[in-house]
Coordinates of C-alpha atoms (C1' of nucleotides) in Angstrom, one line a residue:
Chain A
M1 CA 0.0 0.0 0.0
L2 CA 1.3 3.5 -0.9
D3 CA 1.7 6.2 1.7
I4 CA -1.5 8.4 1.4
D5 CA 0.5 11.4 2.6
L6 CA 2.9 11.0 -0.4
I7 CA 0.0 10.7 -2.8
R8 CA -1.6 13.9 -1.4
S9 CA 1.6 15.9 -1.3
D10 CA 3.0 14.8 -4.7
P11 CA 0.4 13.2 -6.8
E12 CA 2.2 13.9 -10.1
R13 CA 5.2 12.0 -9.0
V14 CA 3.1 9.0 -8.1
R15 CA 1.1 9.2 -11.2
A16 CA 4.2 9.2 -13.4
N17 CA 5.6 6.2 -11.6
I18 CA 2.4 4.2 -12.0
A19 CA 2.4 5.1 -15.7
R20 CA 5.6 3.3 -16.2
R21 CA 3.8 0.0 -15.5
R22 CA 2.0 0.4 -18.8
N23 CA -1.2 -0.7 -17.3
D24 CA -4.0 1.9 -17.8
P25 CA -6.5 0.6 -15.3
Y26 CA -4.0 1.6 -12.6
L27 CA -4.0 5.1 -13.8
A28 CA -7.8 5.2 -13.8
R29 CA -7.8 3.9 -10.3
F30 CA -5.3 6.5 -9.2
A31 CA -7.4 9.3 -10.6
E32 CA -10.4 8.0 -8.8
L33 CA -8.5 7.6 -5.6
L34 CA -7.6 11.3 -5.6
A35 CA -11.2 12.3 -6.1
V36 CA -12.5 9.8 -3.5
D37 CA -10.0 10.9 -1.0
R38 CA -11.1 14.5 -1.3
D39 CA -14.8 13.4 -1.1
W40 CA -14.0 11.3 2.0
R41 CA -12.3 14.1 3.8
K42 CA -15.2 16.5 3.0
A43 CA -17.8 14.0 4.2
Q44 CA -15.8 13.4 7.3
Q45 CA -15.8 17.1 7.9
E46 CA -19.5 17.4 7.5
A47 CA -20.3 14.5 9.6
G48 CA -17.9 15.8 12.2
D49 CA -19.8 19.1 12.3
I50 CA -23.1 17.3 13.1
R51 CA -21.4 15.2 15.7
R52 CA -20.0 18.2 17.4
R53 CA -23.4 19.8 17.5
R54 CA -24.9 16.5 18.9
N55 CA -22.2 16.5 21.6
T56 CA -22.9 20.1 22.6
V57 CA -26.7 19.7 22.6
S58 CA -26.4 16.5 24.6
K59 CA -24.3 18.2 27.2
E60 CA -26.6 21.2 27.4
F61 CA -29.6 18.9 27.7
S62 CA -28.0 17.1 30.6
E63 CA -27.2 20.4 32.3
A64 CA -30.6 21.9 31.7
K65 CA -32.3 18.8 33.1
K66 CA -30.1 18.8 36.2
A67 CA -31.0 22.5 36.7
G68 CA -34.7 21.7 36.2
A69 CA -35.0 24.0 33.2
D70 CA -37.2 23.6 30.2
T71 CA -35.7 21.2 27.6
T72 CA -38.3 21.3 24.9
A73 CA -36.3 23.3 22.4
L74 CA -33.1 21.3 23.0
R75 CA -35.1 18.2 22.7
R76 CA -36.4 19.2 19.3
E77 CA -33.0 20.0 17.9
A78 CA -31.5 16.8 19.4
D79 CA -34.2 14.7 17.8
S80 CA -33.5 16.2 14.4
L81 CA -29.8 15.3 14.4
P82 CA -29.6 11.5 14.2
A83 CA -31.3 11.4 10.8
Q84 CA -28.9 14.0 9.3
L85 CA -26.0 12.2 10.8
T86 CA -27.1 8.8 9.5
E87 CA -27.1 10.1 6.0
L88 CA -23.7 11.8 6.3
E89 CA -22.2 8.8 7.9
A90 CA -23.4 6.5 5.2
R91 CA -21.6 8.8 2.6
E92 CA -18.5 8.9 4.8
A93 CA -18.4 5.1 5.1
L94 CA -19.0 4.6 1.4
F95 CA -16.1 6.9 0.4
E96 CA -13.9 5.4 3.0
Q97 CA -14.5 1.9 1.8
R98 CA -13.9 2.8 -1.8
R99 CA -10.8 4.8 -0.8
R100 CA -9.4 1.7 0.9
E101 CA -10.2 -0.6 -2.1
L102 CA -8.5 1.8 -4.5
L103 CA -5.5 2.2 -2.2
M104 CA -5.1 -1.6 -1.8
G105 CA -5.4 -2.1 -5.5
L106 CA -2.7 0.4 -6.4
P107 CA 0.8 -1.1 -7.1
N108 CA 4.0 -0.2 -5.3
L109 CA 6.2 2.6 -6.6
L110 CA 8.8 1.2 -9.1
D111 CA 12.5 1.7 -8.4
D112 CA 14.2 4.0 -10.9
S113 CA 16.5 1.2 -12.0
V114 CA 13.7 -1.0 -13.2
P115 CA 13.9 -1.2 -17.1
Y116 CA 10.9 0.2 -19.0
G117 CA 9.1 -2.5 -20.9
K118 CA 5.7 -3.9 -21.8
D119 CA 6.0 -7.6 -20.7
D120 CA 8.4 -10.4 -20.0
T121 CA 9.9 -10.2 -23.5
E122 CA 11.4 -6.9 -22.4
N123 CA 13.1 -8.0 -19.2
Q124 CA 16.7 -7.1 -19.2
V125 CA 19.5 -9.7 -18.8
I126 CA 22.1 -8.1 -16.6
Q127 CA 24.4 -11.0 -15.9
E128 CA 25.3 -14.5 -17.0
W129 CA 27.3 -17.1 -15.1
G130 CA 28.7 -20.5 -15.8
E131 CA 29.2 -22.8 -18.7
K132 CA 26.1 -24.1 -20.3
R133 CA 26.2 -27.8 -20.0
T134 CA 24.8 -30.2 -22.7
A135 CA 22.4 -33.0 -22.0
P136 CA 22.7 -36.5 -23.4
A137 CA 21.2 -36.5 -26.9
D138 CA 18.6 -39.1 -26.0
L139 CA 17.6 -37.6 -22.7
P140 CA 13.8 -37.7 -22.6
P141 CA 11.6 -35.0 -21.0
H142 CA 12.1 -35.2 -17.3
G143 CA 8.6 -36.5 -16.6
E144 CA 9.1 -39.5 -18.8
Y145 CA 12.6 -39.9 -17.5
L146 CA 11.5 -40.1 -13.9
E147 CA 8.6 -42.4 -14.6
S148 CA 10.7 -44.8 -16.7
H149 CA 13.0 -45.2 -13.7
G150 CA 10.4 -45.3 -11.0
L151 CA 11.4 -42.0 -9.5
G152 CA 8.1 -40.3 -10.1
D153 CA 4.5 -41.1 -10.9
F154 CA 2.5 -38.4 -12.7
E155 CA -0.3 -40.6 -14.1
R156 CA -1.5 -41.8 -10.7
A157 CA -1.1 -38.4 -9.2
R158 CA -3.3 -37.0 -11.9
R159 CA -5.9 -39.7 -11.4
N160 CA -5.9 -39.0 -7.6
S161 CA -5.4 -35.3 -7.4
G162 CA -5.5 -33.8 -10.9
A163 CA -2.9 -32.4 -13.3
G164 CA -0.1 -30.5 -11.6
F165 CA 0.5 -33.0 -8.8
Y166 CA 3.1 -35.7 -8.5
Y167 CA 4.5 -38.6 -6.6
L168 CA 8.2 -38.4 -6.1
M169 CA 9.9 -41.6 -5.1
G170 CA 13.2 -43.4 -4.2
P171 CA 16.5 -41.5 -4.3
L172 CA 14.8 -38.5 -5.8
V173 CA 13.2 -37.8 -2.5
Q174 CA 16.6 -37.9 -0.8
L175 CA 17.9 -35.6 -3.5
D176 CA 15.0 -33.3 -2.8
M177 CA 15.8 -33.2 0.9
A178 CA 19.5 -32.8 0.2
V179 CA 18.9 -29.7 -1.9
Q180 CA 16.8 -28.2 0.8
R181 CA 19.3 -28.9 3.5
L182 CA 22.1 -27.4 1.6
A183 CA 20.1 -24.2 1.0
M184 CA 19.1 -24.0 4.7
D185 CA 22.6 -24.7 5.9
M186 CA 24.0 -21.9 3.7
L187 CA 21.5 -19.4 5.0
V188 CA 22.0 -20.4 8.6
Q189 CA 25.7 -19.9 8.1
K190 CA 25.0 -16.4 6.8
G191 CA 23.1 -15.5 9.9
F192 CA 19.5 -16.3 8.9
T193 CA 17.1 -17.7 11.5
P194 CA 15.3 -20.8 10.2
V195 CA 11.5 -20.6 10.3
I196 CA 8.8 -23.2 9.9
P197 CA 5.7 -21.0 9.5
P198 CA 2.0 -21.9 9.6
Y199 CA 1.0 -23.4 6.3
M200 CA -2.4 -21.7 6.4
L201 CA -3.3 -18.0 7.0
R202 CA -6.4 -16.1 7.7
R203 CA -7.7 -13.6 5.2
A204 CA -6.7 -10.5 7.2
P205 CA -3.0 -11.2 7.3
Y206 CA -3.1 -12.5 3.8
E207 CA -4.5 -9.2 2.4
G208 CA -1.5 -7.5 3.9
V209 CA 1.1 -9.6 2.0
T210 CA -0.2 -10.0 -1.5
D211 CA -2.3 -8.8 -4.4
L212 CA -6.0 -9.2 -3.8
A213 CA -6.4 -10.8 -7.2
D214 CA -4.3 -13.8 -5.8
F215 CA -7.3 -14.8 -3.7
E216 CA -9.1 -15.7 -7.0
N217 CA -6.2 -16.9 -9.1
V218 CA -3.6 -18.4 -6.8
M219 CA -4.7 -19.4 -3.4
Y220 CA -6.5 -22.5 -2.2
R221 CA -9.1 -21.8 0.5
I222 CA -10.2 -24.2 3.2
E223 CA -13.9 -25.0 2.8
G224 CA -15.9 -23.5 5.6
E225 CA -12.9 -21.8 7.3
D226 CA -11.3 -18.4 7.2
L227 CA -8.0 -20.1 6.1
Y228 CA -5.9 -20.2 3.0
L229 CA -3.1 -22.5 2.1
I230 CA 0.1 -20.4 1.8
A231 CA 1.5 -19.8 -1.7
T232 CA 5.0 -19.3 -0.2
S233 CA 6.5 -19.0 3.3
E234 CA 7.1 -15.4 2.4
H235 CA 3.5 -14.7 3.3
P236 CA 3.3 -16.1 6.8
I237 CA 6.8 -14.7 7.5
A238 CA 5.9 -11.2 6.4
A239 CA 2.8 -11.4 8.6
L240 CA 4.9 -12.5 11.5
H241 CA 5.1 -8.9 12.7
M242 CA 1.7 -7.7 11.5
G243 CA 0.5 -4.7 13.6
E244 CA 3.8 -4.5 15.5
I245 CA 6.4 -1.9 16.2
L246 CA 9.8 -3.3 15.4
D247 CA 12.8 -2.1 17.5
E248 CA 15.1 -0.3 15.0
D249 CA 18.1 -1.6 16.9
R250 CA 17.1 -5.2 16.1
L251 CA 17.1 -4.7 12.3
P252 CA 17.8 -6.2 9.9
I253 CA 15.9 -9.4 10.8
R254 CA 17.0 -12.2 8.4
L255 CA 14.7 -15.2 8.3
A256 CA 15.0 -18.5 6.3
G257 CA 11.6 -20.0 5.7
I258 CA 11.0 -23.6 4.8
S259 CA 7.5 -24.8 3.8
P260 CA 5.4 -26.4 1.2
C261 CA 3.8 -23.9 -1.2
F262 CA 0.3 -24.3 -2.8
R263 CA -0.8 -22.6 -5.9
K264 CA -3.7 -22.8 -8.3
E265 CA -2.4 -20.2 -10.8
I266 CA -5.3 -20.5 -13.1
G267 CA -4.4 -17.0 -14.4
G268 CA -0.9 -18.2 -15.3
H269 CA 0.7 -19.0 -18.6
G270 CA -0.1 -22.0 -20.8
V271 CA 0.1 -25.6 -19.6
D272 CA 3.6 -26.9 -19.1
Q273 CA 4.8 -30.3 -20.0
K274 CA 4.0 -33.2 -17.8
G275 CA 6.2 -33.4 -14.8
A276 CA 7.5 -31.5 -11.8
F277 CA 8.4 -28.1 -13.3
R278 CA 5.2 -26.3 -12.8
V279 CA 3.0 -27.8 -10.1
H280 CA 0.3 -27.0 -7.6
Q281 CA 2.4 -28.0 -4.6
F282 CA 6.1 -27.6 -4.1
Q283 CA 8.7 -27.1 -1.4
K284 CA 10.7 -23.9 -1.0
I285 CA 13.5 -22.5 1.1
E286 CA 12.9 -18.7 1.2
Q287 CA 15.0 -15.8 2.3
F288 CA 13.0 -13.0 4.0
V289 CA 14.3 -9.7 5.6
F290 CA 12.8 -6.9 7.5
C291 CA 15.1 -3.9 7.4
A292 CA 15.4 -0.1 7.8
P293 CA 14.3 1.8 4.6
E294 CA 17.8 2.9 3.8
D295 CA 19.2 -0.6 3.8
S296 CA 16.9 -2.4 1.4
P297 CA 18.8 -1.8 -1.9
K298 CA 21.9 -3.3 -0.4
I299 CA 20.1 -6.2 1.1
H300 CA 18.3 -6.8 -2.1
E301 CA 21.7 -7.4 -3.7
E302 CA 22.7 -9.6 -0.7
L303 CA 19.7 -11.9 -1.2
R304 CA 20.4 -12.1 -4.9
T305 CA 24.1 -13.0 -4.2
N306 CA 23.0 -15.7 -1.8
A307 CA 20.7 -17.3 -4.4
E308 CA 23.4 -17.0 -7.1
E309 CA 25.9 -18.6 -4.8
F310 CA 23.6 -21.6 -4.4
L311 CA 23.4 -22.2 -8.1
Q312 CA 27.1 -21.6 -8.4
R313 CA 27.8 -24.3 -5.8
L314 CA 25.6 -26.7 -7.7
G315 CA 27.3 -25.8 -10.9
I316 CA 24.2 -24.8 -12.8
A317 CA 24.7 -22.0 -15.3
Y318 CA 22.3 -19.1 -14.9
R319 CA 21.5 -15.6 -15.9
V320 CA 20.1 -12.7 -13.9
V321 CA 17.2 -10.8 -15.3
N322 CA 16.0 -7.3 -14.1
V323 CA 12.3 -7.7 -14.5
C324 CA 10.8 -4.8 -16.5
T325 CA 8.1 -2.3 -15.5
G326 CA 5.3 -4.1 -17.4
D327 CA 6.1 -7.5 -15.9
L328 CA 6.4 -6.6 -12.2
G329 CA 3.7 -7.6 -9.8
I330 CA 1.9 -5.2 -7.6
V331 CA 4.0 -5.7 -4.5
A332 CA 7.6 -5.4 -5.6
A333 CA 9.4 -2.2 -6.3
K334 CA 12.2 -4.1 -8.1
K335 CA 12.7 -7.8 -8.9
Y336 CA 15.4 -10.0 -10.1
D337 CA 14.7 -13.4 -11.6
L338 CA 17.5 -16.0 -11.7
E339 CA 17.0 -18.2 -14.7
G340 CA 18.8 -21.6 -14.6
W341 CA 20.1 -23.3 -17.7
F342 CA 18.1 -26.3 -18.8
P343 CA 20.3 -28.2 -21.3
R344 CA 17.7 -30.6 -22.7
Q345 CA 15.3 -27.7 -23.4
G346 CA 18.2 -25.5 -24.5
K347 CA 16.9 -22.5 -22.6
Y348 CA 17.0 -20.6 -19.4
R349 CA 14.0 -21.0 -17.1
E350 CA 13.1 -19.3 -13.8
L351 CA 14.5 -20.8 -10.7
V352 CA 14.6 -17.8 -8.3
S353 CA 12.6 -14.7 -7.8
C354 CA 14.2 -12.0 -5.7
S355 CA 12.1 -8.9 -4.7
N356 CA 12.5 -5.7 -2.9
C357 CA 9.0 -4.8 -1.6
T358 CA 10.2 -1.6 0.0
D359 CA 7.5 -0.3 2.5
Y360 CA 4.5 -1.5 0.5
Q361 CA 4.0 -4.9 2.2
A362 CA 4.9 -3.6 5.6
R363 CA 2.4 -0.7 5.4
R364 CA -0.4 -3.0 4.4
L365 CA 0.5 -5.1 7.4
G366 CA 0.6 -2.2 9.7
I367 CA 4.3 -2.7 10.7
R368 CA 6.2 0.3 12.0
L369 CA 9.6 1.1 13.3
G370 CA 10.2 2.5 16.8
K371 CA 12.8 2.7 19.5
R372 CA 12.5 1.1 22.9
G373 CA 8.7 1.2 23.2
K374 CA 8.2 4.4 21.3
P375 CA 6.0 4.0 18.2
G376 CA 7.3 5.8 15.2
K377 CA 5.8 6.6 11.8
V378 CA 8.6 5.0 9.8
V379 CA 7.6 1.9 8.0
P380 CA 10.3 -0.8 7.5
H381 CA 11.1 -2.4 4.2
T382 CA 10.6 -6.1 3.4
L383 CA 12.5 -8.3 0.9
N384 CA 12.1 -11.8 -0.2
S385 CA 13.9 -14.3 -2.4
T386 CA 13.8 -17.9 -3.3
M387 CA 16.8 -19.8 -2.1
V388 CA 15.7 -23.0 -3.8
A389 CA 12.4 -24.5 -4.8
T390 CA 11.9 -28.2 -5.3
P391 CA 11.0 -30.2 -7.4
R392 CA 11.8 -27.6 -10.0
A393 CA 15.4 -27.5 -8.9
L394 CA 15.5 -31.3 -9.3
V395 CA 14.5 -30.9 -12.9
A396 CA 17.4 -28.6 -13.4
I397 CA 19.8 -31.1 -11.7
I398 CA 18.5 -33.9 -13.9
E399 CA 18.9 -32.0 -17.1
N400 CA 22.4 -30.7 -16.1
F401 CA 23.8 -33.9 -14.6
A402 CA 22.1 -36.9 -16.2
T403 CA 24.8 -39.0 -17.9
T404 CA 24.7 -41.1 -21.0
D405 CA 25.1 -44.3 -19.0
G406 CA 22.0 -43.9 -16.9
R407 CA 23.2 -42.1 -13.8
I408 CA 22.6 -38.7 -12.2
A409 CA 26.1 -37.3 -11.3
L410 CA 25.7 -35.5 -8.0
P411 CA 27.3 -32.0 -7.6
E412 CA 29.9 -32.3 -5.0
V413 CA 28.2 -30.1 -2.5
L414 CA 25.2 -32.4 -2.4
R415 CA 27.2 -35.6 -1.7
P416 CA 27.5 -35.1 2.1
Y417 CA 23.7 -34.9 2.2
M418 CA 23.4 -38.1 0.1
G419 CA 25.4 -40.4 2.3
G420 CA 28.6 -39.6 0.5
V421 CA 27.7 -41.2 -2.9
R422 CA 28.9 -39.7 -6.1
D423 CA 25.8 -40.3 -8.1
I424 CA 22.3 -41.7 -8.3
T425 CA 22.2 -45.0 -10.2
L426 CA 18.9 -45.3 -11.8
P427 CA 16.8 -48.4 -11.5
T428 CA 15.6 -49.7 -14.9
L429 CA 12.0 -50.7 -15.0
A430 CA 10.7 -53.4 -17.3
P431 CA 8.9 -51.7 -20.1
Chain B
rG15 C1' -16.6 -29.5 20.0
rC16 C1' -18.2 -28.1 25.4
rU17 C1' -17.7 -24.8 29.7
rG18 C1' -15.6 -20.5 31.8
rA19 C1' -12.7 -16.0 31.7
rG20 C1' -11.2 -12.2 28.6
rG21 C1' -10.3 -8.3 24.1
rU22 C1' -9.5 -0.5 26.5
rA23 C1' -3.8 3.9 23.7
rG24 C1' 3.5 1.4 22.2
rC25 C1' 2.8 -2.0 26.9
rC26 C1' 0.1 -3.0 31.6
rU27 C1' -4.3 -1.8 33.8
rA28 C1' -9.2 1.1 36.0
rG29 C1' -14.0 2.2 34.5
rU30 C1' -18.9 -1.9 32.7
rC31 C1' -23.5 -4.0 37.9
rC32 C1' -26.0 1.8 38.2
rG33 C1' -25.3 5.4 30.4
rG34 C1' -23.2 11.7 30.8
rU35 C1' -18.1 11.4 26.5
rA36 C1' -11.4 7.1 28.8
rA37 C1' -8.5 7.5 35.1
rG38 C1' -3.8 5.7 36.5
rG39 C1' 1.1 3.3 35.9
rC40 C1' 5.3 1.8 32.7
rG41 C1' 7.9 3.2 28.5
rC42 C1' 9.1 7.2 25.3
rU43 C1' 9.9 12.8 24.2
rG44 C1' 10.8 17.7 25.9
rG45 C1' 11.6 21.2 30.0
rC46 C1' 13.3 22.4 35.1
rC47 C1' 17.0 21.1 38.7
rU48 C1' 21.8 18.8 38.4
rU49 C1' 28.8 17.0 37.9
rG50 C1' 25.0 13.8 35.3
rA51 C1' 21.1 10.1 29.3
rG52 C1' 20.7 9.1 37.7
rA53 C1' 16.8 10.7 41.3
rG54 C1' 12.9 14.3 41.8
rC55 C1' 9.4 17.8 39.6
rC56 C1' 6.5 19.8 35.3
rA57 C1' 4.4 19.0 30.5
rG58 C1' 3.6 16.1 26.2
rU59 C1' 2.9 11.2 24.1
rG60 C1' -3.4 7.2 18.8
rG61 C1' -6.0 8.6 13.8
rC62 C1' -8.3 12.7 10.7
rG63 C1' -8.3 18.1 10.3
rC64 C1' -5.0 24.7 8.8
rA65 C1' -8.1 25.1 12.9
rA66 C1' -12.5 25.0 16.1
rG67 C1' -13.2 20.1 16.6
rC68 C1' -14.4 15.1 15.3
rC69 C1' -13.2 10.0 15.7
rA70 C1' -11.0 5.8 18.5
rC71 C1' -12.6 0.9 24.2
rG72 C1' -12.3 -6.6 19.2
rG73 C1' -16.2 -6.0 14.7
rG74 C1' -21.3 -5.0 13.3
rA75 C1' -26.4 -3.8 14.3
rG76 C1' -30.0 -1.8 17.8
rU77 C1' -32.0 1.2 22.1
rU78 C1' -31.1 6.4 23.6
rC79 C1' -30.8 13.5 23.4
rA80 C1' -26.3 10.7 24.9
rA81 C1' -23.1 3.9 24.7
rA82 C1' -16.5 1.4 26.8
rU83 C1' -21.1 1.0 29.9
rC84 C1' -27.7 -1.5 28.0
rU85 C1' -29.7 -5.4 24.0
rC86 C1' -28.7 -8.7 19.8
rC87 C1' -25.3 -11.1 16.2
rC88 C1' -20.3 -12.2 14.9
rC89 C1' -14.8 -12.6 15.4
rC90 C1' -10.5 -13.5 18.2
rU91 C1' -7.4 -15.0 22.6
rC92 C1' -6.6 -17.7 27.0
rA93 C1' -7.8 -21.7 30.7
rG94 C1' -10.1 -26.4 31.8
rC95 C1' -12.5 -30.6 29.6
rG96 C1' -13.1 -33.7 25.2
rC97 C1' -10.7 -35.5 20.8
rC98 C1' -5.9 -36.4 18.7
rA99 C1' 0.1 -37.5 15.9

RNA sequence: GCUGAGGUAGCCUAGUCCGGUAAGGCGCUGGCCUUGAGAGCCAGUGGCGCAAGCCACGGGAGUUCAAAUCUCCCCCUCAGCGCCA
């Protein structure tokens, strides 16, 4: 949520920034917000005048009665006030609600370094790392590959739960856990505090962390309960300090979330191939930071570096993309995507998303900064980044490290987490 | 799920039975005094508004000239019981 004081004091600057997103409905909403905010303040004023009169009359009434004086005239005026007030209050409430809707629907202010562009085709590649490996010429799509070796079952998952679900089995499960453990260990070593968050959130905290459209497009809701399955541990972790005043001296707070993530994503892109790349349920190790406003650009780079280091240690080539103005979501002011090299597909695909949400998320959540019990008006910044998400990362490992003789060669950093073995030897199933 | 107790400012608490417009403490800020960021004393300390002022006691509706206070509905928290890996 944007700072209403900023919108009032410098509407042109906000409008110009919103325009860079190349999304006209936002501009229309912004214009309406300016009007509704004025209407609301006026209605508030008018209702306030009536209330003041009511308070005065009520007091006079009480005194007159005590003194035994005639109260007829006062009574007549007092009787006429509630009806007027009811109408004005209805207007006030209407404007206030609309104002809030509009404010919650407006996107964050974009950082100046975000490249101007219309959609994901205009994102800017700012860095590449590593040597692109090649996959065995006959390597099948990973879904088939896993099924043929008994490491995954997508047919039965589809039968039982629908498309986008999977059974992972055998050594692939250990590989999944190994990848997560490596990611978590790296973060702990860098001073992050591990967090297992709630896997479901109520609506109120959820509205604070994400785009309202996600309630329709992304999140699964629990039938008959005010609960939503989390789409990422970013969400419950951001809500960890909802409504609180954070001690400035304790910042930055670095947290490493581990959780399953659940996503419907019906509004997403086209259907992906069978398998474990794009799924309704996955596991993610997440970096999350609450920090002072002035520190967030630096910490954004830090989170990106952490995620890069993870891919480097695995030995997977990647590139860093600065997501352009037209492709950024509502919450982030700036976002890097790390795209890993997938040799069999011969292209880079998203493995990591690293965002600086500035004060937008924290303001929606009502988080402020203060010092030793003194509430301040400064709102902290929040940042989040994938460290690793599985099973997508497993697909990358398979494409990068599958050998021609039916093994998956393990990157050295993973071996300690896999009982010291150098590779996964694949069981061959009878056709 | 049942029973009970609760939800008041950054925090803790009084007020609720009996309606009259939120008392006090802690913390924080400023001032006085001081060798002093200590003690003591004084003042300030939520939101909106240029201001007068209005709003704010978990949320909503109602009664009333007037609601933290009375009525109804809902939400949440805690404790005990029940169920349970």
